[in-house]
Short mmCIF file of C-alpha atoms in Angstrom, two decimals:
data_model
loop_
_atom_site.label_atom_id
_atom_site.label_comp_id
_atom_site.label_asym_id
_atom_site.label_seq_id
_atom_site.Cartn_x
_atom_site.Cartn_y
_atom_site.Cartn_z
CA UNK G 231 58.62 -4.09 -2.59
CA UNK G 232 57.88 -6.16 -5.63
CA UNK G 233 57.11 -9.13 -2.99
CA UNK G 234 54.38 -7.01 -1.70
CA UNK G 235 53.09 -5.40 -4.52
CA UNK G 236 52.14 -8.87 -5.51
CA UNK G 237 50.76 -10.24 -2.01
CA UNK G 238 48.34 -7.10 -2.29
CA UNK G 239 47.48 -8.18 -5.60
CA UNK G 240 46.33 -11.36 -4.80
CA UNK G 241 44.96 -9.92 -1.45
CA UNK G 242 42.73 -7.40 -3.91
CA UNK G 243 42.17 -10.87 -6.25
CA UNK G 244 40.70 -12.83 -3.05
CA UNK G 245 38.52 -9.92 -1.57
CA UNK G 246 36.91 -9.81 -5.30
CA UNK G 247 36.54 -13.17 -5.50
CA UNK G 248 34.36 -12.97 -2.30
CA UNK G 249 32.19 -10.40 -3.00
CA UNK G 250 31.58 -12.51 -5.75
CA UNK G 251 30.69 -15.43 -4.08
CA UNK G 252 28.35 -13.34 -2.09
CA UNK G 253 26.68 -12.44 -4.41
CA UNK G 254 25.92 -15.53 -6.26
CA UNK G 255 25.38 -17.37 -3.12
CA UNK G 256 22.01 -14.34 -2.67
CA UNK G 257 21.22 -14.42 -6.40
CA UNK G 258 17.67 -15.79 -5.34
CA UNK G 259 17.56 -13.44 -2.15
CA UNK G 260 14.52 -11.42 -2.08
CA UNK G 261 14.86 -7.59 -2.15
CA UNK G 262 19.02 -8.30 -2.38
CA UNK G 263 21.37 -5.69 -3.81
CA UNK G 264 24.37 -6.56 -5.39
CA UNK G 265 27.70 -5.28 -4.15
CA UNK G 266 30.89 -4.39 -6.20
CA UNK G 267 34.62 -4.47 -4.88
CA UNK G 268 36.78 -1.02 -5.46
CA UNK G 269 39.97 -0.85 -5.25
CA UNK G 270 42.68 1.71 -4.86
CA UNK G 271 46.18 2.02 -6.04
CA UNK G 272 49.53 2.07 -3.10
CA UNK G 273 51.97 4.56 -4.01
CA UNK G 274 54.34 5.16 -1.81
CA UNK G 275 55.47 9.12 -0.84
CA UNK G 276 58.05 10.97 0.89
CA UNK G 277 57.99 14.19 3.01
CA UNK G 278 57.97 16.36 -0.33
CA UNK G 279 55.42 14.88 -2.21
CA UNK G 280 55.68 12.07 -4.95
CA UNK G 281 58.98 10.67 -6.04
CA UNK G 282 59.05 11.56 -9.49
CA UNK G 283 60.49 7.95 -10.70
CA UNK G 284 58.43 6.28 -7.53
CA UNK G 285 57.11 2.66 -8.27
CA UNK G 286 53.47 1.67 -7.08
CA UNK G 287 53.44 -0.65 -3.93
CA UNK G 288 50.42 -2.26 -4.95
CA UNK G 289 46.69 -2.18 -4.85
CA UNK G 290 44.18 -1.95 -1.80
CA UNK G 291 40.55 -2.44 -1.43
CA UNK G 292 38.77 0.70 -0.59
CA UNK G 293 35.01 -0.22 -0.59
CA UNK G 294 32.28 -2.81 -0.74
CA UNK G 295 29.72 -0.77 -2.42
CA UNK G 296 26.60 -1.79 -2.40
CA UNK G 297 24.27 -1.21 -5.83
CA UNK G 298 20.62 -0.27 -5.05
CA UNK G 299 19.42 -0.78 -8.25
CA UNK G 300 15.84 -1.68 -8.98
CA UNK G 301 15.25 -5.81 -8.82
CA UNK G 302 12.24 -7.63 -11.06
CA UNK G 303 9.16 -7.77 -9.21
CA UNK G 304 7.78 -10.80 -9.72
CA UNK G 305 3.90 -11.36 -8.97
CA UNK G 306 3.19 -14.22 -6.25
CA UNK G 307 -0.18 -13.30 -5.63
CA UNK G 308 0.33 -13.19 -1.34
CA UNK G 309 -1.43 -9.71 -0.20
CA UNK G 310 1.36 -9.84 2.47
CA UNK G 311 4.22 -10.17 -0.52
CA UNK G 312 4.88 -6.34 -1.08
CA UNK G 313 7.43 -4.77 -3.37
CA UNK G 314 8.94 -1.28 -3.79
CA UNK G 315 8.78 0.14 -7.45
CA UNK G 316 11.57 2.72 -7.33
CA UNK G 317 12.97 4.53 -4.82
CA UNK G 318 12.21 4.22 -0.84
CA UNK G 319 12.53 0.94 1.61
CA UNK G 320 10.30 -0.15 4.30
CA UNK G 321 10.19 1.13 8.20
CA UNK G 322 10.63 -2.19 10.19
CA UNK G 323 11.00 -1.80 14.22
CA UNK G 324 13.50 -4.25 15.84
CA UNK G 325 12.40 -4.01 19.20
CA UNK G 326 11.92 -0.29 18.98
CA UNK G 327 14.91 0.32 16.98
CA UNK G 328 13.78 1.40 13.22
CA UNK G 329 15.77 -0.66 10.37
CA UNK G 330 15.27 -0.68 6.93
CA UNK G 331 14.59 -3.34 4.20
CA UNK G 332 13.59 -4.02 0.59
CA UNK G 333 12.73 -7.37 1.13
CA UNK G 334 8.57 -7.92 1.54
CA UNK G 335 8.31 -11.01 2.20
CA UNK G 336 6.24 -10.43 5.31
CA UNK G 337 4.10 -12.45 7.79
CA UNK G 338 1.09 -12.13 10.42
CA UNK G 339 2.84 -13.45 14.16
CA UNK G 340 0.44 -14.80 16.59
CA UNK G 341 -0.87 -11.28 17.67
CA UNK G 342 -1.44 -10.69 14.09
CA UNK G 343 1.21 -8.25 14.01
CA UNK G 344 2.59 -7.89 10.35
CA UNK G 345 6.52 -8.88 10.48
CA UNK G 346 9.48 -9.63 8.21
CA UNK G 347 10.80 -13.40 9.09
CA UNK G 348 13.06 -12.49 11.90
CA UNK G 349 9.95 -11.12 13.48
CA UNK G 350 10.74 -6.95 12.89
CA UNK G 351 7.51 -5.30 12.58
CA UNK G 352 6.53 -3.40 9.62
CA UNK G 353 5.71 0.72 10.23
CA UNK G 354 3.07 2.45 8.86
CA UNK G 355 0.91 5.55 9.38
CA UNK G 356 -2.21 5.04 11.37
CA UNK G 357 -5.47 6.26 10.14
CA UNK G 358 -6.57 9.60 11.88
CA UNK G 359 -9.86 9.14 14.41
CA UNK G 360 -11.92 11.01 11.84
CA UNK G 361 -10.89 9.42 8.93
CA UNK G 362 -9.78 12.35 7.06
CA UNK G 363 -6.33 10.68 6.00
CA UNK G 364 -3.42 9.08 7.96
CA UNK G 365 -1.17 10.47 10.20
CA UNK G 366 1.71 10.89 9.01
CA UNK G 367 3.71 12.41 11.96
CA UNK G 368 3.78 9.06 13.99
CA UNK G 369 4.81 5.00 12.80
CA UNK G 370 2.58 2.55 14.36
CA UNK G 371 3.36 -1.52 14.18
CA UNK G 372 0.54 -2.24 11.65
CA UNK G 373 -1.37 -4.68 13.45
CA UNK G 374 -4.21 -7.21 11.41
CA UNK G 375 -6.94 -8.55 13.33
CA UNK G 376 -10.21 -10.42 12.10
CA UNK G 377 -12.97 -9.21 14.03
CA UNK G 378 -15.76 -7.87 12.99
CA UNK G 379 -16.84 -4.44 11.36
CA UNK G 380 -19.40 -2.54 13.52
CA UNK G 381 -22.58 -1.39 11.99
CA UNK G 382 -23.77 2.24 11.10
CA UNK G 383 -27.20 2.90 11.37
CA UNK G 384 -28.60 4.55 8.24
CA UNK G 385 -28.91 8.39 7.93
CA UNK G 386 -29.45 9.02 4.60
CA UNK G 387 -31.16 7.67 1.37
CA UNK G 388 -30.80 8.40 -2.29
CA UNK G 389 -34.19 7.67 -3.85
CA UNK G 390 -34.51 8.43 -7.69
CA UNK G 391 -37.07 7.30 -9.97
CA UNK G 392 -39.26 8.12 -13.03
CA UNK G 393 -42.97 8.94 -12.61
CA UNK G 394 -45.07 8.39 -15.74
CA UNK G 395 -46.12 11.48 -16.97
CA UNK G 396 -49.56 10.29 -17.76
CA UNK G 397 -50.67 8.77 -14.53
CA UNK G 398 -54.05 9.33 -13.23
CA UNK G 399 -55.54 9.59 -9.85
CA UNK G 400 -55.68 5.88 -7.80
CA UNK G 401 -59.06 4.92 -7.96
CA UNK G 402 -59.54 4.36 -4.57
CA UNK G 403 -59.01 7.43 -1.75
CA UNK G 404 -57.65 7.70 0.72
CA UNK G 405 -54.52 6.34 0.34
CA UNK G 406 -54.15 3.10 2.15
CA UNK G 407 -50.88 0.88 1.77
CA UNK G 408 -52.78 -2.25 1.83
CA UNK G 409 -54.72 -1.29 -1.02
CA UNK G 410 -52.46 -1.67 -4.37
CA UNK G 411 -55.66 0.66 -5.85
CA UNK G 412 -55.19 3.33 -3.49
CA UNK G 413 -51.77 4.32 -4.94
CA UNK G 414 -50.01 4.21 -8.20
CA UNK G 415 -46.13 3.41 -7.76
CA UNK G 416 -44.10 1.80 -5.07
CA UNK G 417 -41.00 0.98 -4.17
CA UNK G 418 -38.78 0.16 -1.39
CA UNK G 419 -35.05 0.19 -0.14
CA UNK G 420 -33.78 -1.83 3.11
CA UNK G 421 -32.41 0.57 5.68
CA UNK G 422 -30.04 -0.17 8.79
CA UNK G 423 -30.38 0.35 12.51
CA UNK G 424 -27.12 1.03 15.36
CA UNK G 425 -26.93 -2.31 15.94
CA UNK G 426 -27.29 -3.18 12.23
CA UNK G 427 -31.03 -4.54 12.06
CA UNK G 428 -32.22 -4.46 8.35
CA UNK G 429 -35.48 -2.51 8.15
CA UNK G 430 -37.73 -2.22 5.17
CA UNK G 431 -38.43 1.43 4.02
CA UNK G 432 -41.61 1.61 1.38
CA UNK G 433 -42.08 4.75 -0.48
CA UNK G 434 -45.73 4.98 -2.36
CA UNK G 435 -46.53 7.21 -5.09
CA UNK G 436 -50.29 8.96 -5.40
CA UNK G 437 -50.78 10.80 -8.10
CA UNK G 438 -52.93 14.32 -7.31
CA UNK G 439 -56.11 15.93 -9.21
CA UNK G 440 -53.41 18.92 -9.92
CA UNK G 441 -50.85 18.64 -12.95
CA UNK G 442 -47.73 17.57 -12.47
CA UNK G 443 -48.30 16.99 -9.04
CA UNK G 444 -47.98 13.82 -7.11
CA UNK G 445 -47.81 12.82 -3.14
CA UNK G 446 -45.30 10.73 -1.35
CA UNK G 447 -45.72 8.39 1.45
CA UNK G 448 -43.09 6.87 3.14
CA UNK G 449 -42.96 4.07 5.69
CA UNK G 450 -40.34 2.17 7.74
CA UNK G 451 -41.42 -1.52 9.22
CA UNK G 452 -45.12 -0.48 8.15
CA UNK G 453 -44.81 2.89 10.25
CA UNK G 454 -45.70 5.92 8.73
CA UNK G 455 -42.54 8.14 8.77
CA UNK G 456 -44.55 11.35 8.83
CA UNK G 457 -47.03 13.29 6.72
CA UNK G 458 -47.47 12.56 2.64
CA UNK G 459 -44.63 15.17 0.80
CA UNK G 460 -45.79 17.08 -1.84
CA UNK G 461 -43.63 16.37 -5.18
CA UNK G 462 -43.94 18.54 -8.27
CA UNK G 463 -42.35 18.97 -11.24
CA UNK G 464 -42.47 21.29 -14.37
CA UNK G 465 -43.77 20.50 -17.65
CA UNK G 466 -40.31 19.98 -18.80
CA UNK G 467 -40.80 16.74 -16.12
CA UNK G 468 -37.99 18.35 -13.75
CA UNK G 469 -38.46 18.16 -10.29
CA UNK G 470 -39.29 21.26 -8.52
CA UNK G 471 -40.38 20.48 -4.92
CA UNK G 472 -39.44 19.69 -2.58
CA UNK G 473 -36.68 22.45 -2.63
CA UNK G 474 -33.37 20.78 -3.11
CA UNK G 475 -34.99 17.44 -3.27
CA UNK G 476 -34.48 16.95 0.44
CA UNK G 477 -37.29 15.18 2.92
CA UNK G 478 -36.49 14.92 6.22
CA UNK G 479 -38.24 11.80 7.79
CA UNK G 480 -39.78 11.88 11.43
CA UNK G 481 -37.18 9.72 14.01
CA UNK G 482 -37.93 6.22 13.97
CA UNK G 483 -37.48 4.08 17.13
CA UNK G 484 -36.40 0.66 16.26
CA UNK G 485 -37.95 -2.26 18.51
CA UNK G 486 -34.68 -4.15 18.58
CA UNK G 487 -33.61 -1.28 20.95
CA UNK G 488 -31.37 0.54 19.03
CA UNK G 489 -30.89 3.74 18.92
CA UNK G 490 -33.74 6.30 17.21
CA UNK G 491 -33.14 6.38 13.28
CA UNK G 492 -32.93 9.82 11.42
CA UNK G 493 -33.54 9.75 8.35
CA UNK G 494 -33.22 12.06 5.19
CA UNK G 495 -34.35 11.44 1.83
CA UNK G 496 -32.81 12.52 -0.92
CA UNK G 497 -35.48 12.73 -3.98
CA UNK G 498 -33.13 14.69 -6.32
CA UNK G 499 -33.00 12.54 -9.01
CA UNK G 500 -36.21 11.90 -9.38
CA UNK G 501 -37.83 12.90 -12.68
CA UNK G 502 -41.73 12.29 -14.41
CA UNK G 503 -40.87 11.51 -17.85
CA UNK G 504 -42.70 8.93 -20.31
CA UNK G 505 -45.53 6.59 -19.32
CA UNK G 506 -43.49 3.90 -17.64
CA UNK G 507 -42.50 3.60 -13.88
CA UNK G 508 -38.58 3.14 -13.47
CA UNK G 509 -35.87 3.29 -10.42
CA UNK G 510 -32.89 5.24 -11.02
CA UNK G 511 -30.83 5.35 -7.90
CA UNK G 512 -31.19 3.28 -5.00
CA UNK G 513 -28.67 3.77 -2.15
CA UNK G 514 -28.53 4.19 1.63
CA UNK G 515 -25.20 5.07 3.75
CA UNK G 516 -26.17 2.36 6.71
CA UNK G 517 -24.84 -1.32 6.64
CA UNK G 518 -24.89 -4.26 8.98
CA UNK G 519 -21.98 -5.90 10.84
CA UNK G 520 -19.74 -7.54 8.61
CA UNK G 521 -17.40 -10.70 8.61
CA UNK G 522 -13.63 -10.06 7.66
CA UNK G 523 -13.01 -11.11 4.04
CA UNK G 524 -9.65 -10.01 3.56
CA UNK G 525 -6.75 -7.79 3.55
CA UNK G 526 -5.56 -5.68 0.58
CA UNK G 527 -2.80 -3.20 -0.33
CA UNK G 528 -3.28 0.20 -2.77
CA UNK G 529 -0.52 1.44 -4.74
CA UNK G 530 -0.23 4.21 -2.24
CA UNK G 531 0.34 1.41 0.57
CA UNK G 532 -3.10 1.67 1.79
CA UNK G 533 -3.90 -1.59 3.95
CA UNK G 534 -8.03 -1.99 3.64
CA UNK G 535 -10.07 -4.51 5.82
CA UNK G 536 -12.32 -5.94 3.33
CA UNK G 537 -15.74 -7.06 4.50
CA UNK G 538 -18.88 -9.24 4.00
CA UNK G 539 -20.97 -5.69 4.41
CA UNK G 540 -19.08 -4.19 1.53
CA UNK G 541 -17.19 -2.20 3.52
CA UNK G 542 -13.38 -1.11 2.70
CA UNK G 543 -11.43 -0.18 6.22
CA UNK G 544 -8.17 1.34 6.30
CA UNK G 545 -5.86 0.41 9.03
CA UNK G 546 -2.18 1.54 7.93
CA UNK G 547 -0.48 3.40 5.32
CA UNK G 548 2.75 1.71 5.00
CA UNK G 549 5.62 4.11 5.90
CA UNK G 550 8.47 4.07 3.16
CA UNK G 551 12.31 5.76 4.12
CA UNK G 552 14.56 6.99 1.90
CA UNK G 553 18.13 8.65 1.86
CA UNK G 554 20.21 11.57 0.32
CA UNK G 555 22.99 8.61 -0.29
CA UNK G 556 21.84 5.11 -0.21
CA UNK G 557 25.02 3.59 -0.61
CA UNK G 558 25.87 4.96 3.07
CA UNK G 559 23.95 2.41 4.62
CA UNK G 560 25.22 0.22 7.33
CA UNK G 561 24.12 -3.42 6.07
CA UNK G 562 22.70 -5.18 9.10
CA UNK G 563 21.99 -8.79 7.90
CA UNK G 564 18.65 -10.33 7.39
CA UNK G 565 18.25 -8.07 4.06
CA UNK G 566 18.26 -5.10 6.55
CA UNK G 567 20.05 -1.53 6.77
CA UNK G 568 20.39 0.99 9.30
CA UNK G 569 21.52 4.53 8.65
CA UNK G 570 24.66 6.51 9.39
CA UNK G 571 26.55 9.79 9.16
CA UNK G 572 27.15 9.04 4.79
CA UNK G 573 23.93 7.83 3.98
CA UNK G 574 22.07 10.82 6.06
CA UNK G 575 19.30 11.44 8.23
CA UNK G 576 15.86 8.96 7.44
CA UNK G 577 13.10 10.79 5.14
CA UNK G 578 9.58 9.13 5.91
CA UNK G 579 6.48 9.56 3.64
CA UNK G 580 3.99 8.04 1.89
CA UNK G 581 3.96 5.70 -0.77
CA UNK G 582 3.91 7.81 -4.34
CA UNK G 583 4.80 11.26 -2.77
CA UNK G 584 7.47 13.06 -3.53
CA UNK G 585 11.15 10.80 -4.25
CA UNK G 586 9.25 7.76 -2.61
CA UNK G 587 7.43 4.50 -5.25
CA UNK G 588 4.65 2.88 -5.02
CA UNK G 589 3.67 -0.62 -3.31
CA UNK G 590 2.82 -3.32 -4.96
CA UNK G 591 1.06 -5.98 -3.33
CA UNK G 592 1.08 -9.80 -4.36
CA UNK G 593 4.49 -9.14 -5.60
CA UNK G 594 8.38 -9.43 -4.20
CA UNK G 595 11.25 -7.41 -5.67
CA UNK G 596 14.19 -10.29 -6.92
CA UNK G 597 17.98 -9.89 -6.45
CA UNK G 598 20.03 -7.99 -8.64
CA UNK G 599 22.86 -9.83 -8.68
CA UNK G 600 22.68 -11.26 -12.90
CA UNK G 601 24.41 -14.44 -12.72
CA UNK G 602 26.08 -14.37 -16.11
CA UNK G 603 27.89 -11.20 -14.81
CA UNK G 604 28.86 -12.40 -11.70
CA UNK G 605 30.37 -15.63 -13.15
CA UNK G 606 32.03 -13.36 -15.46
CA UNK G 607 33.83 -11.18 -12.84
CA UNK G 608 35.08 -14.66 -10.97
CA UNK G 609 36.90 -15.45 -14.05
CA UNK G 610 38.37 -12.02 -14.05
CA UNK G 611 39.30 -11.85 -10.63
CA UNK G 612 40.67 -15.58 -10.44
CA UNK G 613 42.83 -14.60 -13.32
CA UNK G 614 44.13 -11.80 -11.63
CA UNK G 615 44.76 -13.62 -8.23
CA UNK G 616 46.73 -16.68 -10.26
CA UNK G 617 48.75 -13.56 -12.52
CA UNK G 618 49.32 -12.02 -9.02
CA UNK G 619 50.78 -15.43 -7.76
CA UNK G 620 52.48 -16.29 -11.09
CA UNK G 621 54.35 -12.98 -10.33
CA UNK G 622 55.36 -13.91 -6.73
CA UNK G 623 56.44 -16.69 -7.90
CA UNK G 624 58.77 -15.08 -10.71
CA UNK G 625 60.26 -12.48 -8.18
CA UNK G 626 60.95 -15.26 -5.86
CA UNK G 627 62.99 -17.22 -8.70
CA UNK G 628 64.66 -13.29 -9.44
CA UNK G 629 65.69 -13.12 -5.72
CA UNK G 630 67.06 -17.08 -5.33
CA UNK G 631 68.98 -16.29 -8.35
CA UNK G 632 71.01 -13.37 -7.24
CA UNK G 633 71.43 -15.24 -3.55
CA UNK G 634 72.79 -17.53 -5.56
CA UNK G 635 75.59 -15.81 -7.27
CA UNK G 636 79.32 -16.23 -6.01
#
């Protein structure tokens, strides 16, 4: 008994000493969790329960428990370098097959598909068609490609600015928009058609005979968009009409042979204060094709398309997984888990909701494993494996000696 009391003991020794040595041989593994050896006492029983002066029969290892602890994140500065802050790992597909990881270090493959190194793909939600969110019921393989944005012909303008209050009527009439005398402000904002052509829209400013009155022209390419609107304000310099500040423009058809542009301008903010002319707002919700800049990621896991045109595109949410017992996971290799009956069923969600962290890009999340500790516990457990032998060897010496009486 005492023979094998001692072989388990240096059997318990050895399987310590290699998690051990797993560990520190990952200590620079990204997105690694440490794992810990526990071990059970042997105690040996009979039909009616424990002998009451029974001796042990040794020790047994029970489980290699993995510790998902939070790692460093340490900032790289690689959009594609993402890292979990708290709870939740990443959705990767092995060839349909969903696994798990913590490790970001991912890549673009040839099809620009977004991958970890042994080419799983990473999951995320796909925006919906009408871009009120992401849908969240389905995982998509989040795909990057660098063409172009499409343009979006303008539909609206903001338009605010600050008539002088003293103004007096142009001294030429009519109004003519070749004649600077014929009108007493101007200004101008370039609008978009569908195909993204930049057209100049001109706005002129005549002041009336009547008080706190003035007219607006506006013109697109030269073209008169429609008759003059009649702008008024009180004598508090607030603007009054038109009602809500809105103007619809008449269509305009492009010559580039896009489609017909309509136009409403918004006036709102437009005020007659002072004696100085000044611009206030200035914006338009067209824009022309755009170049691919580059690829960011939001706390939330939002992956934008960033473009020469200005514009932000979202094309993914990245899908984070978590489980009621982590430690249940089956570890697969290549810093990848899949789940099983302990660990329970896969919860998906968003990045920030509910139990699940944030993303954060240009950063990887570094091995637990602390050295110092680990070199600690292979002290411990190669003391224990050479007391476990020293003991073999002192039974052995116990067992020649009473072969060895006459």
């Amino acid at each position: 008994m005492a023979f094998n009391s001692s072989l388990s003991g240096m059997k318990a020794a050895n399987a310590d000493l290699n998690v051990t040595s797993h560990n520190i041989a990952n200590v620079s593994t990204t997105g690694f969790k440490e794992s810990r050896a526990e071990f059970a006492e042997v105690f040996s029983t009979t039909g009616y329960g424990l002998l009451r002066n029974g001796i042990g029969a040794g020790v047994r290892l029970t489980n290699v428990a993995q510790q998902f602890s939070q790692g460093d994140i340490n900032q790289t500065g690689r959009y594609l370098d993402l890292a979990i802050d708290q709870e939740g790992f990443f959705t990767v597909s092995n060839n349909g097959s969903n696994v798990y990881t913590r490790a970001g270090n991912f890549q673009r493959d040839a099809n620009g598909f977004v991958t970890t190194p042994d080419g799983y793909r990473l999951q995320v939600f796909p925006p919906r068609a009408d871009g009120s969110g992401f849908d969240t019921g389905q995982l998509v393989d989040l795909q990057l490609l660098t063409t172009d944005s499409p343009p979006s012909p303008t539909t609206r303008v903001n338009l605010g600015v600050t008539l002088p209050g003293n103004a007096a009527e142009p001294t030429i009439a009519p109004f003519d928009p070749a004649d600077g005398n014929s009108y007493n402000e101007t200004t101008s904002v370039t609008v978009y058609d569908s195909l993204g052509v930049a057209h100049a829209q001109s706005v002129y400013y005549v002041k009336t005979a009547n008080p706190n009155e003035w007219q607006m022209h506006t013109y697109v390419d030269g073209t008169s968009m429609g008759a003059p609107t009649t702008v008024q304000f009180d004598d508090n310099g607030a603007l009054t009409a038109p009602a809500n500040g809105l103007v619809t423009l008449d269509p305009f058809t492009p010559t580039t042979g896009a489609g017909v542009l309509n136009m409403t301008l918004d006036i709102s903010g437009t005020t007659q204060y002072g004696e100085a002319f000044a611009k206030k707002d200035q914006r338009q919700d067209g824009f022309a094709s755009g170049k691919l800049n580059e690829f960011s990621v939001s706390p939330e896991g939002v992956v934008y398309a960033r473009y020469s045109n200005g514009v932000d595109r979202p094309v993914g949410q990245v899908a984070l997984t978590n489980f009621t017992n982590p430690q249940g996971l089956v570890s697969q290799g290549n810093n990848t888990w899949t789940h099983s009956f302990a660990s329970g069923e896969p919860r998906t969600g968003a990045p920030g909701t509910s139990d699940f962290g944030q993303v954060a890009s240009g950063a990887l999340e570094a091995s637990t494993v602390d050295l110092t500790e680990q070199l600690v516990n292979m002290i411990v457990a190669q003391r224990n494996f050479q007391a476990n032998s020293q003991m073999l060897s002192t039974q052995d010496q116990v067992t020649q000696t009473v072969i060895n009486i006459r």
